[in-house]
Amino acid sequence: MGGERMARSVAAKKSVKPAKSSYVLDEQVGFILRQVWQRHSSIFSRDIGTNLTPTQWAALSKLAETGPCSQNQLGRLTAMDVATIKGVIDRLTARGLTETSQDPEDGRRLLVSLTRAGQQLAEKVAPNALAITRETLAPLDAREREMLMALLNKLR
């Protein structure tokens, strides 16, 4: 009897067809954005020219752009949560690319800044980062690139 029940169960499983769903994963914005991000990350890793992650590059390039700022402010400027930006800065500091110092206006706050080596690396890597952006967007013509960037900015 146990074998007969098992045979019915197997037959029932074989005959079950997936329900028609209005949700198709390949048509979802999050799924498509993740695939685009994976493609961009692959290009980034291949072409950045140094051992930097996208988050480390974001912190370096933002510090090169803005100058010293608090770790919390840097996290906000680079869209990283508190734990992520702390880890990024810890790793960059361990590599001698960033340093922290007391804020002269508020002794309770630490400022993060680029070291000379960090500034030099940011300047050296910036052309590679621009080329990475160009390659990521290469399948689009100029008008499409402009439209995509405008639409993505609108979604922020």
mmCIF file with all atom_site columns, C-alpha atoms in Angstrom:
data_model
loop_
_atom_site.group_PDB
_atom_site.id
_atom_site.type_symbol
_atom_site.label_atom_id
_atom_site.label_alt_id
_atom_site.label_comp_id
_atom_site.label_asym_id
_atom_site.label_entity_id
_atom_site.label_seq_id
_atom_site.pdbx_PDB_ins_code
_atom_site.Cartn_x
_atom_site.Cartn_y
_atom_site.Cartn_z
_atom_site.occupancy
_atom_site.B_iso_or_equiv
_atom_site.pdbx_formal_charge
_atom_site.auth_seq_id
_atom_site.auth_comp_id
_atom_site.auth_asym_id
_atom_site.auth_atom_id
_atom_site.pdbx_PDB_model_num
ATOM 1   C CA . MET A 1 1   ? 0.000  0.000  0.000   1.00 0.00 ? 1   MET A CA 1
ATOM 2   C CA . GLY A 1 2   ? 2.883  2.360  0.717   1.00 0.00 ? 2   GLY A CA 1
ATOM 3   C CA . GLY A 1 3   ? 4.245  1.795  -2.794  1.00 0.00 ? 3   GLY A CA 1
ATOM 4   C CA . GLU A 1 4   ? 0.860  2.493  -4.358  1.00 0.00 ? 4   GLU A CA 1
ATOM 5   C CA . ARG A 1 5   ? 0.504  5.770  -2.468  1.00 0.00 ? 5   ARG A CA 1
ATOM 6   C CA . MET A 1 6   ? 4.009  6.776  -3.543  1.00 0.00 ? 6   MET A CA 1
ATOM 7   C CA . ALA A 1 7   ? 3.224  6.004  -7.183  1.00 0.00 ? 7   ALA A CA 1
ATOM 8   C CA . ARG A 1 8   ? 0.091  8.183  -7.026  1.00 0.00 ? 8   ARG A CA 1
ATOM 9   C CA . SER A 1 9   ? 2.108  10.984 -5.403  1.00 0.00 ? 9   SER A CA 1
ATOM 10  C CA . VAL A 1 10  ? 4.759  10.844 -8.131  1.00 0.00 ? 10  VAL A CA 1
ATOM 11  C CA . ALA A 1 11  ? 2.080  10.786 -10.846 1.00 0.00 ? 11  ALA A CA 1
ATOM 12  C CA . ALA A 1 12  ? 0.318  13.758 -9.235  1.00 0.00 ? 12  ALA A CA 1
ATOM 13  C CA . LYS A 1 13  ? 3.551  15.752 -9.114  1.00 0.00 ? 13  LYS A CA 1
ATOM 14  C CA . LYS A 1 14  ? 4.240  15.054 -12.784 1.00 0.00 ? 14  LYS A CA 1
ATOM 15  C CA . SER A 1 15  ? 0.834  16.293 -13.857 1.00 0.00 ? 15  SER A CA 1
ATOM 16  C CA . VAL A 1 16  ? 0.949  19.592 -11.943 1.00 0.00 ? 16  VAL A CA 1
ATOM 17  C CA . LYS A 1 17  ? 1.409  22.482 -14.324 1.00 0.00 ? 17  LYS A CA 1
ATOM 18  C CA . PRO A 1 18  ? 2.631  25.838 -13.127 1.00 0.00 ? 18  PRO A CA 1
ATOM 19  C CA . ALA A 1 19  ? -0.162 28.338 -12.681 1.00 0.00 ? 19  ALA A CA 1
ATOM 20  C CA . LYS A 1 20  ? -0.300 31.154 -15.193 1.00 0.00 ? 20  LYS A CA 1
ATOM 21  C CA . SER A 1 21  ? 1.112  34.179 -13.456 1.00 0.00 ? 21  SER A CA 1
ATOM 22  C CA . SER A 1 22  ? 1.074  37.824 -14.407 1.00 0.00 ? 22  SER A CA 1
ATOM 23  C CA . TYR A 1 23  ? 4.505  38.102 -12.764 1.00 0.00 ? 23  TYR A CA 1
ATOM 24  C CA . VAL A 1 24  ? 7.305  37.336 -15.207 1.00 0.00 ? 24  VAL A CA 1
ATOM 25  C CA . LEU A 1 25  ? 10.719 37.739 -13.582 1.00 0.00 ? 25  LEU A CA 1
ATOM 26  C CA . ASP A 1 26  ? 12.471 38.740 -16.808 1.00 0.00 ? 26  ASP A CA 1
ATOM 27  C CA . GLU A 1 27  ? 10.141 41.742 -17.114 1.00 0.00 ? 27  GLU A CA 1
ATOM 28  C CA . GLN A 1 28  ? 10.746 43.142 -13.602 1.00 0.00 ? 28  GLN A CA 1
ATOM 29  C CA . VAL A 1 29  ? 12.766 46.325 -13.158 1.00 0.00 ? 29  VAL A CA 1
ATOM 30  C CA . GLY A 1 30  ? 14.709 45.005 -10.155 1.00 0.00 ? 30  GLY A CA 1
ATOM 31  C CA . PHE A 1 31  ? 15.764 41.871 -12.005 1.00 0.00 ? 31  PHE A CA 1
ATOM 32  C CA . ILE A 1 32  ? 16.831 43.848 -15.078 1.00 0.00 ? 32  ILE A CA 1
ATOM 33  C CA . LEU A 1 33  ? 18.729 46.383 -12.949 1.00 0.00 ? 33  LEU A CA 1
ATOM 34  C CA . ARG A 1 34  ? 20.526 43.530 -11.172 1.00 0.00 ? 34  ARG A CA 1
ATOM 35  C CA . GLN A 1 35  ? 21.591 42.054 -14.516 1.00 0.00 ? 35  GLN A CA 1
ATOM 36  C CA . VAL A 1 36  ? 22.803 45.459 -15.722 1.00 0.00 ? 36  VAL A CA 1
ATOM 37  C CA . TRP A 1 37  ? 24.683 45.917 -12.429 1.00 0.00 ? 37  TRP A CA 1
ATOM 38  C CA . GLN A 1 38  ? 26.311 42.496 -12.830 1.00 0.00 ? 38  GLN A CA 1
ATOM 39  C CA . ARG A 1 39  ? 27.469 43.446 -16.341 1.00 0.00 ? 39  ARG A CA 1
ATOM 40  C CA . HIS A 1 40  ? 28.782 46.803 -15.116 1.00 0.00 ? 40  HIS A CA 1
ATOM 41  C CA . SER A 1 41  ? 30.554 45.157 -12.142 1.00 0.00 ? 41  SER A CA 1
ATOM 42  C CA . SER A 1 42  ? 32.259 42.710 -14.477 1.00 0.00 ? 42  SER A CA 1
ATOM 43  C CA . ILE A 1 43  ? 33.489 45.554 -16.697 1.00 0.00 ? 43  ILE A CA 1
ATOM 44  C CA . PHE A 1 44  ? 34.573 47.486 -13.592 1.00 0.00 ? 44  PHE A CA 1
ATOM 45  C CA . SER A 1 45  ? 36.567 44.573 -12.158 1.00 0.00 ? 45  SER A CA 1
ATOM 46  C CA . ARG A 1 46  ? 38.248 43.928 -15.484 1.00 0.00 ? 46  ARG A CA 1
ATOM 47  C CA . ASP A 1 47  ? 39.136 47.537 -16.321 1.00 0.00 ? 47  ASP A CA 1
ATOM 48  C CA . ILE A 1 48  ? 39.574 49.564 -13.134 1.00 0.00 ? 48  ILE A CA 1
ATOM 49  C CA . GLY A 1 49  ? 43.308 48.857 -13.264 1.00 0.00 ? 49  GLY A CA 1
ATOM 50  C CA . THR A 1 50  ? 43.854 48.405 -9.545  1.00 0.00 ? 50  THR A CA 1
ATOM 51  C CA . ASN A 1 51  ? 42.532 46.344 -6.666  1.00 0.00 ? 51  ASN A CA 1
ATOM 52  C CA . LEU A 1 52  ? 39.478 48.481 -5.817  1.00 0.00 ? 52  LEU A CA 1
ATOM 53  C CA . THR A 1 53  ? 35.866 47.476 -5.348  1.00 0.00 ? 53  THR A CA 1
ATOM 54  C CA . PRO A 1 54  ? 33.090 49.702 -6.714  1.00 0.00 ? 54  PRO A CA 1
ATOM 55  C CA . THR A 1 55  ? 32.306 50.913 -3.174  1.00 0.00 ? 55  THR A CA 1
ATOM 56  C CA . GLN A 1 56  ? 35.964 51.705 -2.468  1.00 0.00 ? 56  GLN A CA 1
ATOM 57  C CA . TRP A 1 57  ? 36.190 53.622 -5.747  1.00 0.00 ? 57  TRP A CA 1
ATOM 58  C CA . ALA A 1 58  ? 32.986 55.505 -4.880  1.00 0.00 ? 58  ALA A CA 1
ATOM 59  C CA . ALA A 1 59  ? 34.497 56.629 -1.553  1.00 0.00 ? 59  ALA A CA 1
ATOM 60  C CA . LEU A 1 60  ? 37.840 57.597 -3.106  1.00 0.00 ? 60  LEU A CA 1
ATOM 61  C CA . SER A 1 61  ? 36.302 59.489 -5.991  1.00 0.00 ? 61  SER A CA 1
ATOM 62  C CA . LYS A 1 62  ? 33.805 61.315 -3.749  1.00 0.00 ? 62  LYS A CA 1
ATOM 63  C CA . LEU A 1 63  ? 36.591 62.376 -1.360  1.00 0.00 ? 63  LEU A CA 1
ATOM 64  C CA . ALA A 1 64  ? 38.617 63.589 -4.356  1.00 0.00 ? 64  ALA A CA 1
ATOM 65  C CA . GLU A 1 65  ? 35.567 65.552 -5.488  1.00 0.00 ? 65  GLU A CA 1
ATOM 66  C CA . THR A 1 66  ? 34.479 67.054 -2.147  1.00 0.00 ? 66  THR A CA 1
ATOM 67  C CA . GLY A 1 67  ? 37.521 66.991 0.106   1.00 0.00 ? 67  GLY A CA 1
ATOM 68  C CA . PRO A 1 68  ? 37.454 65.828 3.733   1.00 0.00 ? 68  PRO A CA 1
ATOM 69  C CA . CYS A 1 69  ? 34.106 65.025 5.299   1.00 0.00 ? 69  CYS A CA 1
ATOM 70  C CA . SER A 1 70  ? 32.698 62.961 8.133   1.00 0.00 ? 70  SER A CA 1
ATOM 71  C CA . GLN A 1 71  ? 32.301 59.243 7.611   1.00 0.00 ? 71  GLN A CA 1
ATOM 72  C CA . ASN A 1 72  ? 28.507 59.577 7.978   1.00 0.00 ? 72  ASN A CA 1
ATOM 73  C CA . GLN A 1 73  ? 28.371 62.338 5.376   1.00 0.00 ? 73  GLN A CA 1
ATOM 74  C CA . LEU A 1 74  ? 30.559 60.295 3.028   1.00 0.00 ? 74  LEU A CA 1
ATOM 75  C CA . GLY A 1 75  ? 28.188 57.363 3.469   1.00 0.00 ? 75  GLY A CA 1
ATOM 76  C CA . ARG A 1 76  ? 25.229 59.553 2.526   1.00 0.00 ? 76  ARG A CA 1
ATOM 77  C CA . LEU A 1 77  ? 27.072 61.011 -0.474  1.00 0.00 ? 77  LEU A CA 1
ATOM 78  C CA . THR A 1 78  ? 27.963 57.526 -1.757  1.00 0.00 ? 78  THR A CA 1
ATOM 79  C CA . ALA A 1 79  ? 24.646 55.824 -0.882  1.00 0.00 ? 79  ALA A CA 1
ATOM 80  C CA . MET A 1 80  ? 26.242 53.479 1.671   1.00 0.00 ? 80  MET A CA 1
ATOM 81  C CA . ASP A 1 81  ? 24.834 52.575 5.059   1.00 0.00 ? 81  ASP A CA 1
ATOM 82  C CA . VAL A 1 82  ? 26.839 53.182 8.241   1.00 0.00 ? 82  VAL A CA 1
ATOM 83  C CA . ALA A 1 83  ? 28.290 49.659 8.464   1.00 0.00 ? 83  ALA A CA 1
ATOM 84  C CA . THR A 1 84  ? 29.280 49.548 4.792   1.00 0.00 ? 84  THR A CA 1
ATOM 85  C CA . ILE A 1 85  ? 31.033 52.931 4.729   1.00 0.00 ? 85  ILE A CA 1
ATOM 86  C CA . LYS A 1 86  ? 32.879 52.078 7.956   1.00 0.00 ? 86  LYS A CA 1
ATOM 87  C CA . GLY A 1 87  ? 34.230 48.865 6.432   1.00 0.00 ? 87  GLY A CA 1
ATOM 88  C CA . VAL A 1 88  ? 35.172 50.638 3.202   1.00 0.00 ? 88  VAL A CA 1
ATOM 89  C CA . ILE A 1 89  ? 37.058 53.394 5.048   1.00 0.00 ? 89  ILE A CA 1
ATOM 90  C CA . ASP A 1 90  ? 38.740 50.867 7.359   1.00 0.00 ? 90  ASP A CA 1
ATOM 91  C CA . ARG A 1 91  ? 40.050 48.965 4.303   1.00 0.00 ? 91  ARG A CA 1
ATOM 92  C CA . LEU A 1 92  ? 41.129 52.129 2.474   1.00 0.00 ? 92  LEU A CA 1
ATOM 93  C CA . THR A 1 93  ? 42.889 53.406 5.599   1.00 0.00 ? 93  THR A CA 1
ATOM 94  C CA . ALA A 1 94  ? 44.666 50.065 6.046   1.00 0.00 ? 94  ALA A CA 1
ATOM 95  C CA . ARG A 1 95  ? 45.964 50.490 2.483   1.00 0.00 ? 95  ARG A CA 1
ATOM 96  C CA . GLY A 1 96  ? 47.184 54.006 3.232   1.00 0.00 ? 96  GLY A CA 1
ATOM 97  C CA . LEU A 1 97  ? 44.669 55.654 0.880   1.00 0.00 ? 97  LEU A CA 1
ATOM 98  C CA . THR A 1 98  ? 42.545 57.482 3.467   1.00 0.00 ? 98  THR A CA 1
ATOM 99  C CA . GLU A 1 99  ? 43.113 58.845 6.940   1.00 0.00 ? 99  GLU A CA 1
ATOM 100 C CA . THR A 1 100 ? 40.974 60.259 9.710   1.00 0.00 ? 100 THR A CA 1
ATOM 101 C CA . SER A 1 101 ? 41.497 63.344 11.823  1.00 0.00 ? 101 SER A CA 1
ATOM 102 C CA . GLN A 1 102 ? 39.468 65.323 14.345  1.00 0.00 ? 102 GLN A CA 1
ATOM 103 C CA . ASP A 1 103 ? 37.128 67.920 12.912  1.00 0.00 ? 103 ASP A CA 1
ATOM 104 C CA . PRO A 1 104 ? 38.489 71.305 14.062  1.00 0.00 ? 104 PRO A CA 1
ATOM 105 C CA . GLU A 1 105 ? 34.901 72.620 14.311  1.00 0.00 ? 105 GLU A CA 1
ATOM 106 C CA . ASP A 1 106 ? 33.556 69.636 16.290  1.00 0.00 ? 106 ASP A CA 1
ATOM 107 C CA . GLY A 1 107 ? 36.064 67.607 18.275  1.00 0.00 ? 107 GLY A CA 1
ATOM 108 C CA . ARG A 1 108 ? 33.593 64.720 18.605  1.00 0.00 ? 108 ARG A CA 1
ATOM 109 C CA . ARG A 1 109 ? 33.545 64.145 14.856  1.00 0.00 ? 109 ARG A CA 1
ATOM 110 C CA . LEU A 1 110 ? 36.202 62.503 12.718  1.00 0.00 ? 110 LEU A CA 1
ATOM 111 C CA . LEU A 1 111 ? 36.899 63.686 9.205   1.00 0.00 ? 111 LEU A CA 1
ATOM 112 C CA . VAL A 1 112 ? 37.931 61.267 6.497   1.00 0.00 ? 112 VAL A CA 1
ATOM 113 C CA . SER A 1 113 ? 40.346 62.516 3.862   1.00 0.00 ? 113 SER A CA 1
ATOM 114 C CA . LEU A 1 114 ? 42.535 61.149 1.123   1.00 0.00 ? 114 LEU A CA 1
ATOM 115 C CA . THR A 1 115 ? 46.213 60.651 1.785   1.00 0.00 ? 115 THR A CA 1
ATOM 116 C CA . ARG A 1 116 ? 48.672 61.732 -0.892  1.00 0.00 ? 116 ARG A CA 1
ATOM 117 C CA . ALA A 1 117 ? 48.667 58.127 -2.154  1.00 0.00 ? 117 ALA A CA 1
ATOM 118 C CA . GLY A 1 118 ? 44.857 58.122 -2.190  1.00 0.00 ? 118 GLY A CA 1
ATOM 119 C CA . GLN A 1 119 ? 44.731 61.368 -4.160  1.00 0.00 ? 119 GLN A CA 1
ATOM 120 C CA . GLN A 1 120 ? 47.278 60.064 -6.660  1.00 0.00 ? 120 GLN A CA 1
ATOM 121 C CA . LEU A 1 121 ? 45.362 56.800 -7.070  1.00 0.00 ? 121 LEU A CA 1
ATOM 122 C CA . ALA A 1 122 ? 42.054 58.643 -7.560  1.00 0.00 ? 122 ALA A CA 1
ATOM 123 C CA . GLU A 1 123 ? 43.644 60.790 -10.287 1.00 0.00 ? 123 GLU A CA 1
ATOM 124 C CA . LYS A 1 124 ? 45.248 57.762 -11.945 1.00 0.00 ? 124 LYS A CA 1
ATOM 125 C CA . VAL A 1 125 ? 42.071 55.641 -11.905 1.00 0.00 ? 125 VAL A CA 1
ATOM 126 C CA . ALA A 1 126 ? 39.542 58.324 -12.954 1.00 0.00 ? 126 ALA A CA 1
ATOM 127 C CA . PRO A 1 127 ? 40.156 57.835 -16.721 1.00 0.00 ? 127 PRO A CA 1
ATOM 128 C CA . ASN A 1 128 ? 39.592 54.076 -16.299 1.00 0.00 ? 128 ASN A CA 1
ATOM 129 C CA . ALA A 1 129 ? 36.348 54.741 -14.427 1.00 0.00 ? 129 ALA A CA 1
ATOM 130 C CA . LEU A 1 130 ? 35.136 57.034 -17.209 1.00 0.00 ? 130 LEU A CA 1
ATOM 131 C CA . ALA A 1 131 ? 35.985 54.350 -19.773 1.00 0.00 ? 131 ALA A CA 1
ATOM 132 C CA . ILE A 1 132 ? 34.045 51.792 -17.705 1.00 0.00 ? 132 ILE A CA 1
ATOM 133 C CA . THR A 1 133 ? 30.971 54.035 -17.793 1.00 0.00 ? 133 THR A CA 1
ATOM 134 C CA . ARG A 1 134 ? 31.359 54.464 -21.554 1.00 0.00 ? 134 ARG A CA 1
ATOM 135 C CA . GLU A 1 135 ? 31.605 50.703 -22.078 1.00 0.00 ? 135 GLU A CA 1
ATOM 136 C CA . THR A 1 136 ? 28.630 50.008 -19.826 1.00 0.00 ? 136 THR A CA 1
ATOM 137 C CA . LEU A 1 137 ? 26.545 52.428 -21.893 1.00 0.00 ? 137 LEU A CA 1
ATOM 138 C CA . ALA A 1 138 ? 28.080 51.452 -25.266 1.00 0.00 ? 138 ALA A CA 1
ATOM 139 C CA . PRO A 1 139 ? 25.025 49.499 -26.516 1.00 0.00 ? 139 PRO A CA 1
ATOM 140 C CA . LEU A 1 140 ? 23.054 52.773 -26.449 1.00 0.00 ? 140 LEU A CA 1
ATOM 141 C CA . ASP A 1 141 ? 23.328 55.695 -28.839 1.00 0.00 ? 141 ASP A CA 1
ATOM 142 C CA . ALA A 1 142 ? 23.969 59.200 -27.439 1.00 0.00 ? 142 ALA A CA 1
ATOM 143 C CA . ARG A 1 143 ? 20.271 60.080 -27.165 1.00 0.00 ? 143 ARG A CA 1
ATOM 144 C CA . GLU A 1 144 ? 19.467 56.794 -25.431 1.00 0.00 ? 144 GLU A CA 1
ATOM 145 C CA . ARG A 1 145 ? 22.362 57.280 -22.964 1.00 0.00 ? 145 ARG A CA 1
ATOM 146 C CA . GLU A 1 146 ? 21.112 60.734 -22.091 1.00 0.00 ? 146 GLU A CA 1
ATOM 147 C CA . MET A 1 147 ? 17.551 59.465 -21.691 1.00 0.00 ? 147 MET A CA 1
ATOM 148 C CA . LEU A 1 148 ? 18.612 56.481 -19.570 1.00 0.00 ? 148 LEU A CA 1
ATOM 149 C CA . MET A 1 149 ? 20.625 58.690 -17.207 1.00 0.00 ? 149 MET A CA 1
ATOM 150 C CA . ALA A 1 150 ? 17.728 61.148 -16.922 1.00 0.00 ? 150 ALA A CA 1
ATOM 151 C CA . LEU A 1 151 ? 15.271 58.344 -16.169 1.00 0.00 ? 151 LEU A CA 1
ATOM 152 C CA . LEU A 1 152 ? 17.574 56.664 -13.635 1.00 0.00 ? 152 LEU A CA 1
ATOM 153 C CA . ASN A 1 153 ? 18.101 60.002 -11.899 1.00 0.00 ? 153 ASN A CA 1
ATOM 154 C CA . LYS A 1 154 ? 14.332 60.434 -11.761 1.00 0.00 ? 154 LYS A CA 1
ATOM 155 C CA . LEU A 1 155 ? 14.007 57.037 -10.049 1.00 0.00 ? 155 LEU A CA 1
ATOM 156 C CA . ARG A 1 156 ? 16.517 57.899 -7.293  1.00 0.00 ? 156 ARG A CA 1
#
